[in-house]
Coordinates of C-alpha atoms and ligand atoms in Angstrom, one line a residue:
M1 CA -18.3 0.0 25.8
L2 CA -15.0 -1.9 25.6
Q3 CA -11.7 -0.3 26.4
H4 CA -8.0 -1.0 25.8
D5 CA -5.0 1.3 26.4
V6 CA -4.0 0.9 22.8
I7 CA -6.0 -0.3 19.8
I8 CA -4.3 -1.1 16.5
I9 CA -6.5 -1.4 13.5
G10 CA -4.8 -3.8 11.0
G11 CA -3.2 -7.2 11.6
G12 CA -0.6 -6.8 8.7
L13 CA 3.1 -6.4 9.2
A14 CA 2.9 -2.8 10.3
G15 CA 0.2 -3.3 12.9
C16 CA 1.7 -6.6 14.3
R17 CA 5.2 -5.1 14.5
A18 CA 3.9 -2.1 16.4
A19 CA 1.9 -4.2 18.8
L20 CA 4.9 -6.5 19.5
E21 CA 7.1 -3.5 20.2
I22 CA 4.7 -2.0 22.7
K23 CA 4.4 -5.3 24.6
R24 CA 8.2 -5.8 24.6
L25 CA 8.9 -2.4 26.0
T26 CA 5.8 -2.1 28.3
P27 CA 4.3 -5.5 29.0
N28 CA 1.6 -3.9 31.3
V29 CA 0.1 -1.8 28.5
D30 CA -3.1 -3.4 27.3
V31 CA -2.9 -3.7 23.5
A32 CA -5.6 -5.0 21.1
V33 CA -5.3 -5.6 17.4
I34 CA -8.5 -5.5 15.3
A35 CA -8.7 -6.8 11.7
K36 CA -11.5 -7.3 9.3
T37 CA -9.7 -10.4 8.0
H38 CA -7.9 -12.9 10.1
P39 CA -4.4 -11.2 10.7
I40 CA -2.6 -13.9 8.7
R41 CA -4.8 -13.1 5.8
S42 CA -3.7 -9.5 5.7
H43 CA -2.3 -8.5 2.3
S44 CA 1.2 -8.5 3.8
V45 CA 1.1 -12.3 3.6
A46 CA 1.1 -12.1 -0.2
A47 CA 4.4 -10.1 -0.4
Q48 CA 6.7 -12.0 -2.6
G49 CA 10.1 -10.6 -3.6
G50 CA 11.8 -9.4 -0.4
I51 CA 12.8 -6.8 2.0
A52 CA 15.8 -4.4 1.5
A53 CA 18.6 -3.9 4.1
T54 CA 22.3 -3.3 3.7
L55 CA 23.5 -6.4 5.4
Q56 CA 26.5 -6.5 3.0
N57 CA 26.3 -10.3 2.8
V58 CA 26.5 -10.4 -1.0
D59 CA 27.9 -6.9 -1.7
P60 CA 30.4 -5.6 0.9
E61 CA 30.5 -2.2 -0.9
D62 CA 26.9 -1.5 0.1
S63 CA 26.1 1.1 2.7
W64 CA 23.0 2.7 4.3
E65 CA 24.0 5.9 2.5
A66 CA 23.8 4.2 -0.9
H67 CA 20.4 2.7 0.1
A68 CA 19.2 6.1 1.2
F69 CA 20.4 7.7 -2.1
D70 CA 18.7 5.0 -4.2
T71 CA 15.5 5.5 -2.3
V72 CA 15.5 9.3 -2.6
K73 CA 16.4 9.2 -6.3
G74 CA 13.7 6.5 -6.8
S75 CA 11.2 8.8 -5.1
D76 CA 11.9 11.5 -7.7
Y77 CA 13.2 13.6 -4.8
L78 CA 9.8 13.8 -3.0
A79 CA 10.7 11.6 -0.1
D80 CA 11.4 13.2 3.2
Q81 CA 15.1 12.5 3.7
D82 CA 15.1 12.4 7.5
A83 CA 12.5 9.6 7.3
V84 CA 14.6 7.8 4.7
E85 CA 17.6 8.0 6.9
Y86 CA 15.8 6.2 9.7
L87 CA 14.5 3.6 7.2
T88 CA 17.8 2.7 5.8
K89 CA 19.9 3.0 9.0
E90 CA 17.6 0.8 11.0
A91 CA 17.1 -1.8 8.3
P92 CA 19.9 -4.3 9.2
E93 CA 18.8 -4.3 12.8
V94 CA 15.1 -5.1 12.1
I95 CA 16.1 -8.0 9.7
I96 CA 18.3 -9.6 12.4
D97 CA 15.5 -9.2 14.9
L98 CA 13.1 -10.9 12.5
E99 CA 15.6 -13.7 12.0
H100 CA 15.8 -14.1 15.8
M101 CA 12.1 -14.3 15.9
G102 CA 12.3 -17.3 13.6
V103 CA 11.7 -15.9 10.1
L104 CA 13.2 -18.4 7.7
F105 CA 15.1 -16.2 5.2
S106 CA 16.8 -17.9 2.2
R107 CA 20.5 -18.5 2.7
L108 CA 23.9 -18.3 1.0
E109 CA 26.1 -21.3 0.9
D110 CA 27.9 -20.2 4.0
G111 CA 24.7 -19.9 6.0
R112 CA 24.3 -16.1 6.0
I113 CA 21.1 -14.4 4.7
A114 CA 21.0 -14.3 0.9
Q115 CA 20.4 -11.0 -0.9
R116 CA 19.2 -10.4 -4.5
A117 CA 19.0 -7.5 -7.0
F118 CA 15.9 -5.3 -7.2
G119 CA 14.7 -2.5 -9.4
G120 CA 16.3 0.9 -8.7
H121 CA 18.7 -0.5 -6.0
S122 CA 22.3 0.0 -6.9
H123 CA 23.5 -3.1 -4.9
K124 CA 22.2 -6.6 -4.2
R125 CA 20.5 -5.9 -0.9
T126 CA 17.1 -7.5 -0.9
C127 CA 16.7 -10.3 1.7
Y128 CA 14.0 -12.9 0.9
A129 CA 12.3 -16.2 1.7
A130 CA 12.1 -17.6 -1.9
D131 CA 9.2 -15.6 -3.3
K132 CA 7.0 -15.9 -0.2
T133 CA 8.7 -13.4 2.0
G134 CA 5.6 -11.8 3.4
H135 CA 4.2 -15.2 4.4
A136 CA 7.4 -16.1 6.3
M137 CA 7.4 -12.8 8.2
L138 CA 3.7 -12.4 9.0
H139 CA 3.3 -15.9 10.4
E140 CA 6.2 -15.3 12.9
L141 CA 4.9 -11.9 14.0
V142 CA 1.3 -13.2 14.6
N143 CA 2.7 -16.1 16.7
N144 CA 4.7 -13.5 18.7
L145 CA 1.6 -11.4 19.3
R146 CA -0.1 -14.4 20.9
H147 CA 2.9 -15.2 23.1
N148 CA 3.0 -11.6 24.3
G149 CA -0.7 -11.4 25.3
V150 CA -2.0 -9.1 22.6
H151 CA -5.8 -9.3 22.4
I152 CA -6.9 -10.1 18.8
Y153 CA -10.3 -9.2 17.4
D154 CA -10.4 -10.9 14.1
E155 CA -13.1 -10.5 11.5
W156 CA -14.4 -7.2 13.1
Y157 CA -15.0 -4.5 10.5
V158 CA -14.0 -1.0 11.9
M159 CA -16.6 1.5 10.5
D160 CA -15.7 4.8 12.2
L161 CA -12.9 6.6 13.8
I162 CA -14.0 8.6 16.9
L163 CA -12.0 11.9 16.6
E164 CA -13.2 15.0 18.5
A165 CA -11.5 18.3 18.9
G166 CA -8.2 17.2 17.4
E167 CA -8.1 14.0 19.6
A168 CA -8.6 10.4 18.7
K169 CA -10.7 8.6 21.3
G170 CA -11.8 5.2 19.9
I171 CA -13.5 3.4 17.1
V172 CA -16.8 1.8 16.2
M173 CA -16.7 -1.8 14.9
Y174 CA -19.1 -4.4 13.5
H175 CA -18.7 -8.1 14.1
I176 CA -18.9 -9.8 10.7
L177 CA -19.9 -13.1 12.4
D178 CA -23.2 -11.9 14.0
G179 CA -23.7 -8.2 13.3
Q180 CA -22.8 -7.0 16.8
L181 CA -21.8 -3.4 17.1
E182 CA -19.2 -2.3 19.7
I183 CA -17.4 0.9 20.6
I184 CA -13.8 0.7 21.9
R185 CA -12.4 3.6 23.9
A186 CA -8.6 3.9 23.9
K187 CA -5.8 6.2 25.0
V188 CA -4.2 5.6 21.6
V189 CA -5.6 4.5 18.3
M190 CA -3.2 3.3 15.6
F191 CA -4.0 2.6 12.0
G192 CA -2.1 -0.1 10.0
T193 CA -5.0 -0.6 7.6
G194 CA -3.0 -1.1 4.3
G195 CA -3.6 0.1 0.8
Y196 CA -6.4 0.8 -1.7
G197 CA -5.7 -1.3 -4.9
R198 CA -9.4 -2.1 -5.2
V199 CA -10.1 1.5 -6.1
F200 CA -8.9 0.5 -9.6
N201 CA -10.2 -2.3 -11.9
T202 CA -6.9 -4.2 -12.2
T203 CA -4.7 -4.7 -9.2
S204 CA -2.3 -7.0 -7.5
N205 CA -3.9 -6.3 -4.2
D206 CA -6.3 -8.6 -2.2
Y207 CA -10.1 -8.0 -2.0
A208 CA -9.7 -6.3 1.4
S209 CA -7.5 -3.5 0.1
T210 CA -10.3 -1.0 -0.1
G211 CA -8.6 2.0 1.7
D212 CA -11.0 1.9 4.7
G213 CA -8.4 3.5 7.1
L214 CA -7.7 6.3 4.6
A215 CA -11.4 7.0 4.1
M216 CA -12.2 6.9 7.8
S217 CA -9.4 9.4 8.5
A218 CA -10.4 11.7 5.7
L219 CA -14.1 11.6 6.9
A220 CA -12.9 12.5 10.4
G221 CA -11.1 15.6 9.0
V222 CA -7.5 14.4 8.8
P223 CA -5.8 15.4 5.5
L224 CA -4.4 12.7 3.2
E225 CA -0.9 13.3 1.8
D226 CA 0.4 12.7 -1.8
M227 CA -2.6 10.6 -2.9
E228 CA -1.9 11.2 -6.6
F229 CA 1.1 8.8 -6.5
V230 CA -0.4 5.4 -7.4
Q231 CA 2.2 2.7 -8.1
F232 CA 1.6 0.6 -11.2
H233 CA 3.7 -2.5 -11.0
P234 CA 5.1 -3.3 -14.4
T235 CA 4.4 -7.1 -14.3
G236 CA 0.8 -7.9 -13.5
L237 CA -0.1 -11.3 -15.0
Y238 CA -2.4 -10.7 -18.0
P239 CA -5.4 -10.7 -17.9
V240 CA -5.9 -11.4 -14.1
G241 CA -3.7 -8.6 -12.8
V242 CA -2.1 -10.6 -10.0
L243 CA 1.5 -9.9 -9.3
I244 CA 4.6 -11.5 -10.9
S245 CA 7.2 -10.3 -8.4
E246 CA 10.0 -8.0 -9.5
A247 CA 12.3 -10.8 -8.0
V248 CA 11.8 -12.6 -11.3
R249 CA 13.6 -9.7 -13.1
G250 CA 16.0 -9.4 -10.1
E251 CA 16.9 -13.0 -10.9
G252 CA 17.5 -12.2 -14.6
A253 CA 14.2 -12.4 -16.6
Y254 CA 13.8 -10.2 -19.7
L255 CA 10.9 -8.0 -20.9
R256 CA 10.3 -8.4 -24.7
N257 CA 7.8 -6.9 -27.1
V258 CA 6.1 -8.6 -30.1
D259 CA 9.3 -8.4 -32.1
G260 CA 11.2 -10.3 -29.3
E261 CA 13.2 -7.1 -28.6
R262 CA 14.4 -6.2 -25.1
F263 CA 12.7 -2.8 -25.4
M264 CA 14.0 -1.5 -22.0
E265 CA 17.2 -0.6 -23.9
R266 CA 15.2 2.5 -25.2
Y267 CA 14.1 3.7 -21.8
A268 CA 16.7 2.7 -19.3
P269 CA 19.9 1.5 -21.1
K270 CA 21.9 1.1 -17.9
Q271 CA 19.5 -0.6 -15.6
M272 CA 17.3 -2.3 -18.3
E273 CA 14.7 -4.5 -16.7
L274 CA 15.7 -3.3 -13.2
A275 CA 14.8 0.3 -13.7
P276 CA 12.4 1.7 -11.1
R277 CA 8.7 0.7 -11.5
D278 CA 7.4 4.0 -12.7
I279 CA 9.8 4.0 -15.6
T280 CA 9.3 0.4 -16.5
S281 CA 5.5 0.6 -16.3
R282 CA 5.5 3.7 -18.6
A283 CA 7.9 1.8 -21.0
I284 CA 5.5 -1.1 -21.3
S285 CA 2.5 1.2 -21.7
L286 CA 4.3 3.0 -24.5
E287 CA 5.3 -0.2 -26.3
I288 CA 1.6 -1.3 -26.2
R289 CA 0.4 2.0 -27.4
A290 CA 2.9 1.9 -30.3
G291 CA 1.4 -1.4 -31.5
R292 CA 4.3 -3.5 -30.2
G293 CA 2.2 -5.3 -27.6
I294 CA 1.1 -8.9 -28.1
H295 CA -2.3 -10.6 -28.6
P296 CA -3.0 -14.0 -27.1
D297 CA -2.6 -15.5 -30.6
G298 CA 0.9 -14.0 -30.8
S299 CA 0.1 -11.2 -33.3
A300 CA 1.1 -7.6 -32.9
G301 CA -1.0 -4.7 -31.4
G302 CA -2.2 -6.6 -28.4
P303 CA -2.6 -5.6 -24.7
F304 CA 0.5 -7.2 -23.1
V305 CA 4.3 -7.8 -23.4
H306 CA 6.3 -10.9 -22.5
L307 CA 8.3 -11.6 -19.4
D308 CA 10.8 -14.2 -20.5
L309 CA 12.4 -16.5 -17.9
R310 CA 13.4 -19.3 -20.3
H311 CA 17.2 -18.6 -20.3
M312 CA 17.2 -18.8 -16.5
G313 CA 16.7 -22.6 -16.6
K314 CA 14.4 -24.8 -14.6
D315 CA 16.5 -25.2 -11.5
K316 CA 16.9 -21.5 -10.9
I317 CA 13.2 -20.8 -11.6
M318 CA 12.0 -23.5 -9.3
S319 CA 14.4 -22.6 -6.4
R320 CA 14.3 -18.8 -6.5
V321 CA 10.8 -17.9 -7.8
P322 CA 8.7 -21.1 -7.5
F323 CA 5.5 -19.3 -6.5
C324 CA 5.6 -17.0 -9.6
W325 CA 6.0 -20.1 -11.8
E326 CA 3.0 -21.7 -10.1
E327 CA 0.8 -18.5 -10.4
A328 CA 1.3 -18.3 -14.2
H329 CA 0.8 -22.1 -14.5
R330 CA -2.4 -22.2 -12.4
L331 CA -4.0 -18.9 -13.5
V332 CA -3.2 -18.6 -17.2
G333 CA -1.8 -22.1 -18.1
V334 CA 1.7 -20.8 -19.0
D335 CA 4.8 -23.0 -18.1
A336 CA 7.4 -20.3 -17.7
V337 CA 10.3 -22.8 -18.0
N338 CA 9.2 -23.2 -21.7
E339 CA 7.1 -20.1 -22.6
P340 CA 7.1 -16.4 -21.7
M341 CA 4.5 -15.0 -19.4
P342 CA 2.0 -12.4 -20.6
V343 CA 2.3 -9.2 -18.4
R344 CA 1.1 -5.6 -18.2
P345 CA 1.1 -2.9 -15.5
T346 CA -1.3 -3.4 -12.6
V347 CA -2.2 -1.1 -9.7
H348 CA 0.0 -2.2 -6.8
Y349 CA 0.9 0.3 -4.1
C350 CA -0.2 3.5 -2.5
M351 CA 2.7 5.9 -2.0
G352 CA 0.5 8.5 -0.3
G353 CA -1.6 8.1 2.8
I354 CA -2.3 9.4 6.3
P355 CA 0.5 12.0 7.0
V356 CA 2.7 11.1 10.0
N357 CA 5.9 12.3 11.6
T358 CA 8.9 10.0 12.0
D359 CA 7.5 8.8 15.4
G360 CA 4.3 7.7 13.6
Q361 CA 2.0 10.4 15.0
V362 CA -0.6 11.6 12.6
R363 CA -0.5 15.2 11.4
R364 CA -3.5 17.5 11.4
S365 CA -1.8 20.0 9.1
A366 CA 1.8 20.8 8.0
D367 CA 2.7 21.9 11.6
S368 CA 0.2 20.3 14.0
L369 CA -0.5 16.8 15.3
V370 CA -3.6 14.8 16.2
E371 CA -3.5 13.7 19.8
G372 CA -3.8 9.9 20.4
F373 CA -3.6 9.0 16.7
F374 CA -0.8 7.1 15.1
A375 CA -0.4 5.2 11.8
A376 CA 2.2 3.1 10.0
G377 CA 2.7 0.8 7.0
E378 CA 1.1 1.3 3.6
C379 CA -1.8 3.4 4.9
A380 CA 0.6 6.0 6.3
C381 CA 2.8 8.6 4.5
V382 CA 5.9 9.3 6.4
S383 CA 7.1 9.8 3.4
V384 CA 9.9 7.4 2.5
H385 CA 8.7 6.6 -1.0
G386 CA 7.8 10.1 -2.2
A387 CA 6.5 9.9 -5.8
N388 CA 7.7 6.3 -6.5
R389 CA 8.5 3.4 -4.2
L390 CA 11.4 1.1 -4.8
G391 CA 10.6 -2.6 -4.6
S392 CA 11.4 -4.3 -1.2
N393 CA 11.3 -0.9 0.6
S394 CA 7.6 -1.4 1.7
L395 CA 8.0 -4.4 3.8
L396 CA 11.0 -2.6 5.3
E397 CA 8.9 0.5 6.0
C398 CA 6.3 -1.7 7.8
V399 CA 8.9 -3.2 10.0
V400 CA 11.0 -0.1 10.7
Y401 CA 8.1 2.3 11.1
G402 CA 6.0 -0.4 12.8
R403 CA 8.7 -0.7 15.4
R404 CA 9.3 3.1 15.7
T405 CA 5.6 3.8 16.0
G406 CA 5.2 1.0 18.7
R407 CA 8.1 2.5 20.6
S408 CA 6.7 6.0 20.6
I409 CA 3.2 4.7 21.5
S410 CA 4.6 2.8 24.5
Q411 CA 6.0 6.2 25.8
Y412 CA 3.1 8.4 24.8
V413 CA 0.4 6.1 26.3
Q414 CA 1.9 6.5 29.8
K415 CA 0.9 10.2 29.8
R416 CA -2.6 9.7 28.5
Q417 CA -5.9 9.3 30.4
F418 CA -8.9 7.5 28.8
P419 CA -10.7 10.1 26.8
E420 CA -14.4 11.1 27.5
F421 CA -17.1 11.0 24.9
D422 CA -20.7 9.9 24.4
P423 CA -20.6 6.3 23.0
Q424 CA -24.4 6.3 22.4
L425 CA -24.0 9.0 19.8
Y426 CA -21.6 6.9 17.8
L427 CA -23.6 3.7 18.3
N428 CA -26.7 5.4 17.0
K429 CA -24.9 6.8 14.0
A430 CA -23.5 3.3 13.1
Q431 CA -26.9 1.6 13.6
E432 CA -28.6 4.2 11.4
R433 CA -26.0 3.7 8.7
I434 CA -26.5 0.0 8.7
Q435 CA -30.3 0.2 8.9
K436 CA -30.4 2.6 6.0
L437 CA -28.3 0.3 3.8
L438 CA -30.5 -2.7 4.7
A439 CA -33.7 -0.9 4.1
Q440 CA -32.8 1.0 1.0
K441 CA -35.1 0.2 -1.9
G442 CA -32.8 0.8 -4.8
T443 CA -32.3 -0.9 -8.1
I444 CA -28.4 -0.9 -8.5
R445 CA -26.3 -3.9 -7.5
I446 CA -23.1 -3.1 -5.5
A447 CA -20.8 -5.1 -7.8
K448 CA -22.1 -3.1 -10.8
L449 CA -21.6 0.3 -9.3
R450 CA -18.2 -0.7 -7.9
Q451 CA -17.1 -2.0 -11.3
K452 CA -18.2 1.3 -13.0
F453 CA -16.3 3.3 -10.3
Q454 CA -13.1 1.1 -10.7
D455 CA -13.3 1.4 -14.5
C456 CA -13.7 5.1 -14.3
M457 CA -10.6 5.4 -12.0
S458 CA -8.5 3.2 -14.3
E459 CA -9.6 5.1 -17.4
H460 CA -9.2 8.6 -16.0
C461 CA -6.3 8.3 -13.6
G462 CA -4.1 5.6 -15.1
V463 CA -0.4 5.5 -16.0
F464 CA -0.7 8.6 -18.2
R465 CA -2.9 11.6 -17.2
T466 CA -4.2 14.9 -18.7
E467 CA -6.3 17.7 -17.3
E468 CA -9.1 16.9 -19.7
I469 CA -9.2 13.2 -19.0
M470 CA -9.1 13.8 -15.2
R471 CA -11.9 16.4 -15.3
E472 CA -14.1 14.1 -17.2
G473 CA -13.3 11.4 -14.6
L474 CA -14.2 13.7 -11.7
A475 CA -17.6 14.5 -13.4
K476 CA -18.3 10.8 -13.8
L477 CA -17.3 10.1 -10.2
Q478 CA -19.8 12.7 -8.9
D479 CA -22.5 10.9 -10.9
L480 CA -21.5 7.5 -9.5
K481 CA -21.4 8.8 -6.0
Q482 CA -25.1 9.9 -6.3
Q483 CA -26.0 6.3 -7.3
Y484 CA -24.7 5.0 -3.9
S485 CA -28.1 5.9 -2.4
Q486 CA -29.7 3.6 -4.9
I487 CA -27.9 0.3 -4.3
Y488 CA -29.8 -2.6 -2.8
L489 CA -28.8 -5.5 -0.7
D490 CA -30.4 -9.0 -1.0
D491 CA -29.0 -10.1 2.3
K492 CA -30.9 -8.5 5.2
D493 CA -29.4 -10.8 7.9
N494 CA -27.0 -10.2 10.7
C495 CA -25.0 -13.3 10.2
W496 CA -21.9 -13.1 8.0
N497 CA -23.5 -10.4 5.8
T498 CA -20.6 -9.9 3.4
E499 CA -22.9 -7.8 1.1
L500 CA -23.2 -5.2 3.9
I501 CA -19.4 -5.1 4.3
E502 CA -19.0 -4.7 0.5
A503 CA -21.4 -1.8 0.7
M504 CA -19.4 -0.1 3.4
E505 CA -16.1 -0.8 1.5
L506 CA -17.6 0.8 -1.6
Q507 CA -18.0 4.0 0.3
S508 CA -14.3 3.9 1.3
I509 CA -13.4 3.2 -2.4
M510 CA -15.4 6.2 -3.5
V511 CA -13.9 8.6 -0.9
V512 CA -10.3 7.5 -1.7
G513 CA -10.9 7.6 -5.5
E514 CA -12.1 11.2 -5.4
L515 CA -9.1 12.2 -3.2
I516 CA -6.7 10.5 -5.7
L517 CA -8.2 12.2 -8.7
T518 CA -8.4 15.6 -7.2
S519 CA -4.8 15.5 -5.9
A520 CA -3.7 14.4 -9.3
L521 CA -5.5 17.1 -11.1
N522 CA -3.9 19.8 -8.9
R523 CA -0.3 18.6 -9.4
Q524 CA 0.6 20.2 -12.8
E525 CA 3.9 18.4 -13.3
S526 CA 5.2 14.9 -14.0
R527 CA 7.1 13.3 -11.1
G528 CA 7.6 9.6 -10.3
A529 CA 4.4 7.6 -10.8
H530 CA 2.4 10.8 -11.6
S531 CA 2.8 11.3 -15.3
R532 CA 1.0 14.2 -17.0
E533 CA 1.1 14.4 -20.8
D534 CA 0.1 18.0 -20.6
Y535 CA 2.9 18.8 -18.1
P536 CA 5.6 16.3 -19.1
S537 CA 8.5 17.8 -16.9
R538 CA 9.2 17.8 -13.2
D539 CA 8.6 21.3 -11.8
D540 CA 10.7 21.7 -8.7
S541 CA 10.0 25.4 -8.4
N542 CA 6.3 24.9 -7.9
F543 CA 5.8 21.3 -6.9
L544 CA 8.7 20.1 -4.8
Q545 CA 6.1 19.8 -2.1
H546 CA 3.7 17.3 -0.6
T547 CA 0.0 17.5 -1.3
L548 CA -2.3 17.6 1.7
A549 CA -5.9 17.0 0.6
Y550 CA -8.8 17.7 3.0
Y551 CA -12.1 15.9 2.3
S552 CA -15.5 17.2 2.9
P553 CA -18.8 16.2 1.3
A554 CA -18.9 19.7 -0.2
G555 CA -15.5 19.3 -1.9
I556 CA -11.8 18.7 -1.4
D557 CA -9.4 21.4 -0.3
I558 CA -5.8 21.1 -1.4
N559 CA -2.8 22.4 0.5
Y560 CA 0.9 21.8 0.2
M561 CA 3.7 21.0 2.7
P562 CA 7.5 21.3 2.3
V563 CA 9.7 18.3 1.6
V564 CA 12.5 17.6 4.1
I565 CA 15.9 17.7 2.2
T566 CA 18.9 16.9 4.4
M567 CA 21.3 14.9 2.3
F568 CA 20.7 14.9 -1.5
E569 CA 19.8 17.9 -3.6
P570 CA 17.3 17.2 -6.4
K571 CA 18.9 16.2 -9.7
E572 CA 17.7 14.9 -13.0
R573 CA 16.8 11.2 -12.7
K574 CA 18.5 8.9 -15.2
Y575 CA 18.9 5.1 -15.2
Ligands
LIG1 C1 1.1 -9.2 -4.2 C2 2.0 -8.2 -3.5 C3 3.3 -8.5 -3.3 C4 4.1 -7.6 -2.6 N1 5.5 -7.9 -2.5 C5 6.2 -7.0 -1.8 C6 7.6 -7.3 -1.6 O1 8.1 -8.3 -2.1 N2 8.4 -6.4 -1.0 C7 7.9 -5.3 -0.4 O2 8.6 -4.5 0.2 N3 6.5 -5.0 -0.6 C8 5.7 -5.8 -1.3 N4 4.4 -5.5 -1.4 C9 3.8 -4.4 -0.6 C10 3.7 -4.8 0.8 O3 3.4 -6.1 0.9 C11 2.6 -4.0 1.5 O4 2.7 -2.6 1.3 C12 2.6 -4.2 3.0 O5 2.6 -5.6 3.3 C13 1.4 -3.6 3.7 O6 1.3 -4.0 5.0 P1 0.4 -3.2 6.1 O7 0.7 -3.8 7.4 O8 0.5 -1.8 5.9 O9 -1.1 -3.6 5.6 P2 -1.8 -5.0 5.2 O10 -0.9 -6.1 5.2 O11 -2.5 -4.7 3.9 O12 -2.9 -5.2 6.3 C14 -4.0 -4.3 6.5 C15 -4.8 -4.8 7.7 O13 -5.8 -3.9 8.0 C16 -7.0 -4.6 8.2 N5 -8.1 -3.6 7.9 C17 -8.2 -2.8 6.8 N6 -9.4 -2.1 6.9 C18 -10.0 -2.5 8.0 C19 -11.3 -2.2 8.6 N7 -12.1 -1.4 8.1 N8 -11.6 -2.8 9.8 C20 -10.7 -3.7 10.4 N9 -9.5 -4.1 9.8 C21 -9.2 -3.5 8.7 C22 -6.9 -5.8 7.3 O14 -7.8 -6.8 7.8 C23 -5.5 -6.2 7.5 O15 -5.3 -6.9 8.7 C24 3.6 -6.4 -2.1 C25 2.2 -6.2 -2.2 C26 1.4 -7.1 -2.9 C27 0.0 -6.7 -3.1

């Protein structure tokens, strides 16, 4: 059995920022980061548009209070306002710190960090490195981990969280290179395992975003919070689903339907294309439903709308959003200087997750905590995004809450002993799981079952939802879950067996999908990204609460937890 004082699962922005903070504050604490990818291949590296902070470089009128209000309004009043206060107050500090680390932010003429407009933000406050912001940030952080002596296990797949009697004790991991199984015991386990876009059939997320950390926590008995809130980004490139950053609209691009009309006028007359994502995604879906979508041959009634950059001019397109131009050119052959891009909503972000307090410690219930277990970033729900996240607030959450969580771990770990448990028990369990998958004599291919599951989630838990559609979806999911025992693997080897990893990831997808659908079915109102056609209004008297969903193979139990309201009373949301 291996051991480290602290193990962090996830080499994305949240995990790296936490690891760095622990080492900066307490260099003697032994910290390891584990990732199933190489850390710089974490999905954070793909973040494009930017990171919000009230630096006041472009807009001196901006303030943390305005940022906090925009975030809470954007969240449809479900965000915890104490958590939002930390997020927005600490934002300028974490940006300056990143800059000192060497992150190359784009600049104004006078040399200060540039800031651009973003959806739902009332001021120009999004800092960026062209449209490759995640790349710029993650590379510097990973470099800093190496300088600070953090041990990195890359391409190890974590299969199980060891959690006994309300206390996290370690993890079980599988080396993708050679099939070796290892247990790591730790005083503190932290998850920074990212999102779950791959639960759906069309997503902007990378192939590794399968919600493993969420599933492992749920299977260990930890509740998951607000899983019904799935963010659909308005502008996924059609038909591939990859992201065309909101920065493109931030820099002035228009959304148009088949008649060439800027249809956002009907849905958000003030903010137009820069309305929050939930509203813009619904608007696009309604246009498509009403027959004002576009077909590839340009005729009406098709599956996408247009994102039009042409009036921005070549120089601006190539200097501010060059990567988005390149994506459209490479993937669908569109030259955005001369033609509009085909776009439609794509699954993008997970507002819910592992419930944590503002120190990053995981909750067991509304009023108790799990010892030795912390989480931050997209897999965690602190909750700063509530029912709908504003663009450029997620990178910010990773850095602010990565730092806060690192800081609290560096204190917490001083008081902890190494926990006791029987490693053989967990090793045997992991070996049996792998053996069973390899030996299984089924007839179903993994890719086929995964596709059916993803199609079912997209069809039954999409932008618009009803009780009937979701109940049908849950029945289908139960049937698909049964088929998991009939998948077969061609590859029986120990060396780089990606088929085995896909089989384990499929289990994560299935657990997370069921939690999303069940939480969505139980929330009988429309709020933020959760839009019920059978309950079209927000219902504060019954649902101004966070969902806590507890998983067990027998079924899912739903509880609710109060929302923290300290600054802004809920109001109607208009843009
Ligand atoms: C295309 C795209 C563009 C975006 N642009 C922006 C933007 O401009 N601004 C913004 O604010 N937000 C943006 N976001 C959202 C933001 O990038 C993410 O929410 C954030 O980067 C998540 O970081 P993270 O550290 O939580 O997780 P990730 O970066 O997703 O990292 C997860 C880590 O966990 C590891 N892991 C997962 N499961 C396991 C396992 N079983 N075993 C071992 N390791 C595991 C992975 O290997 C990886 O290292 C964007 C997202 C996408 C998809």
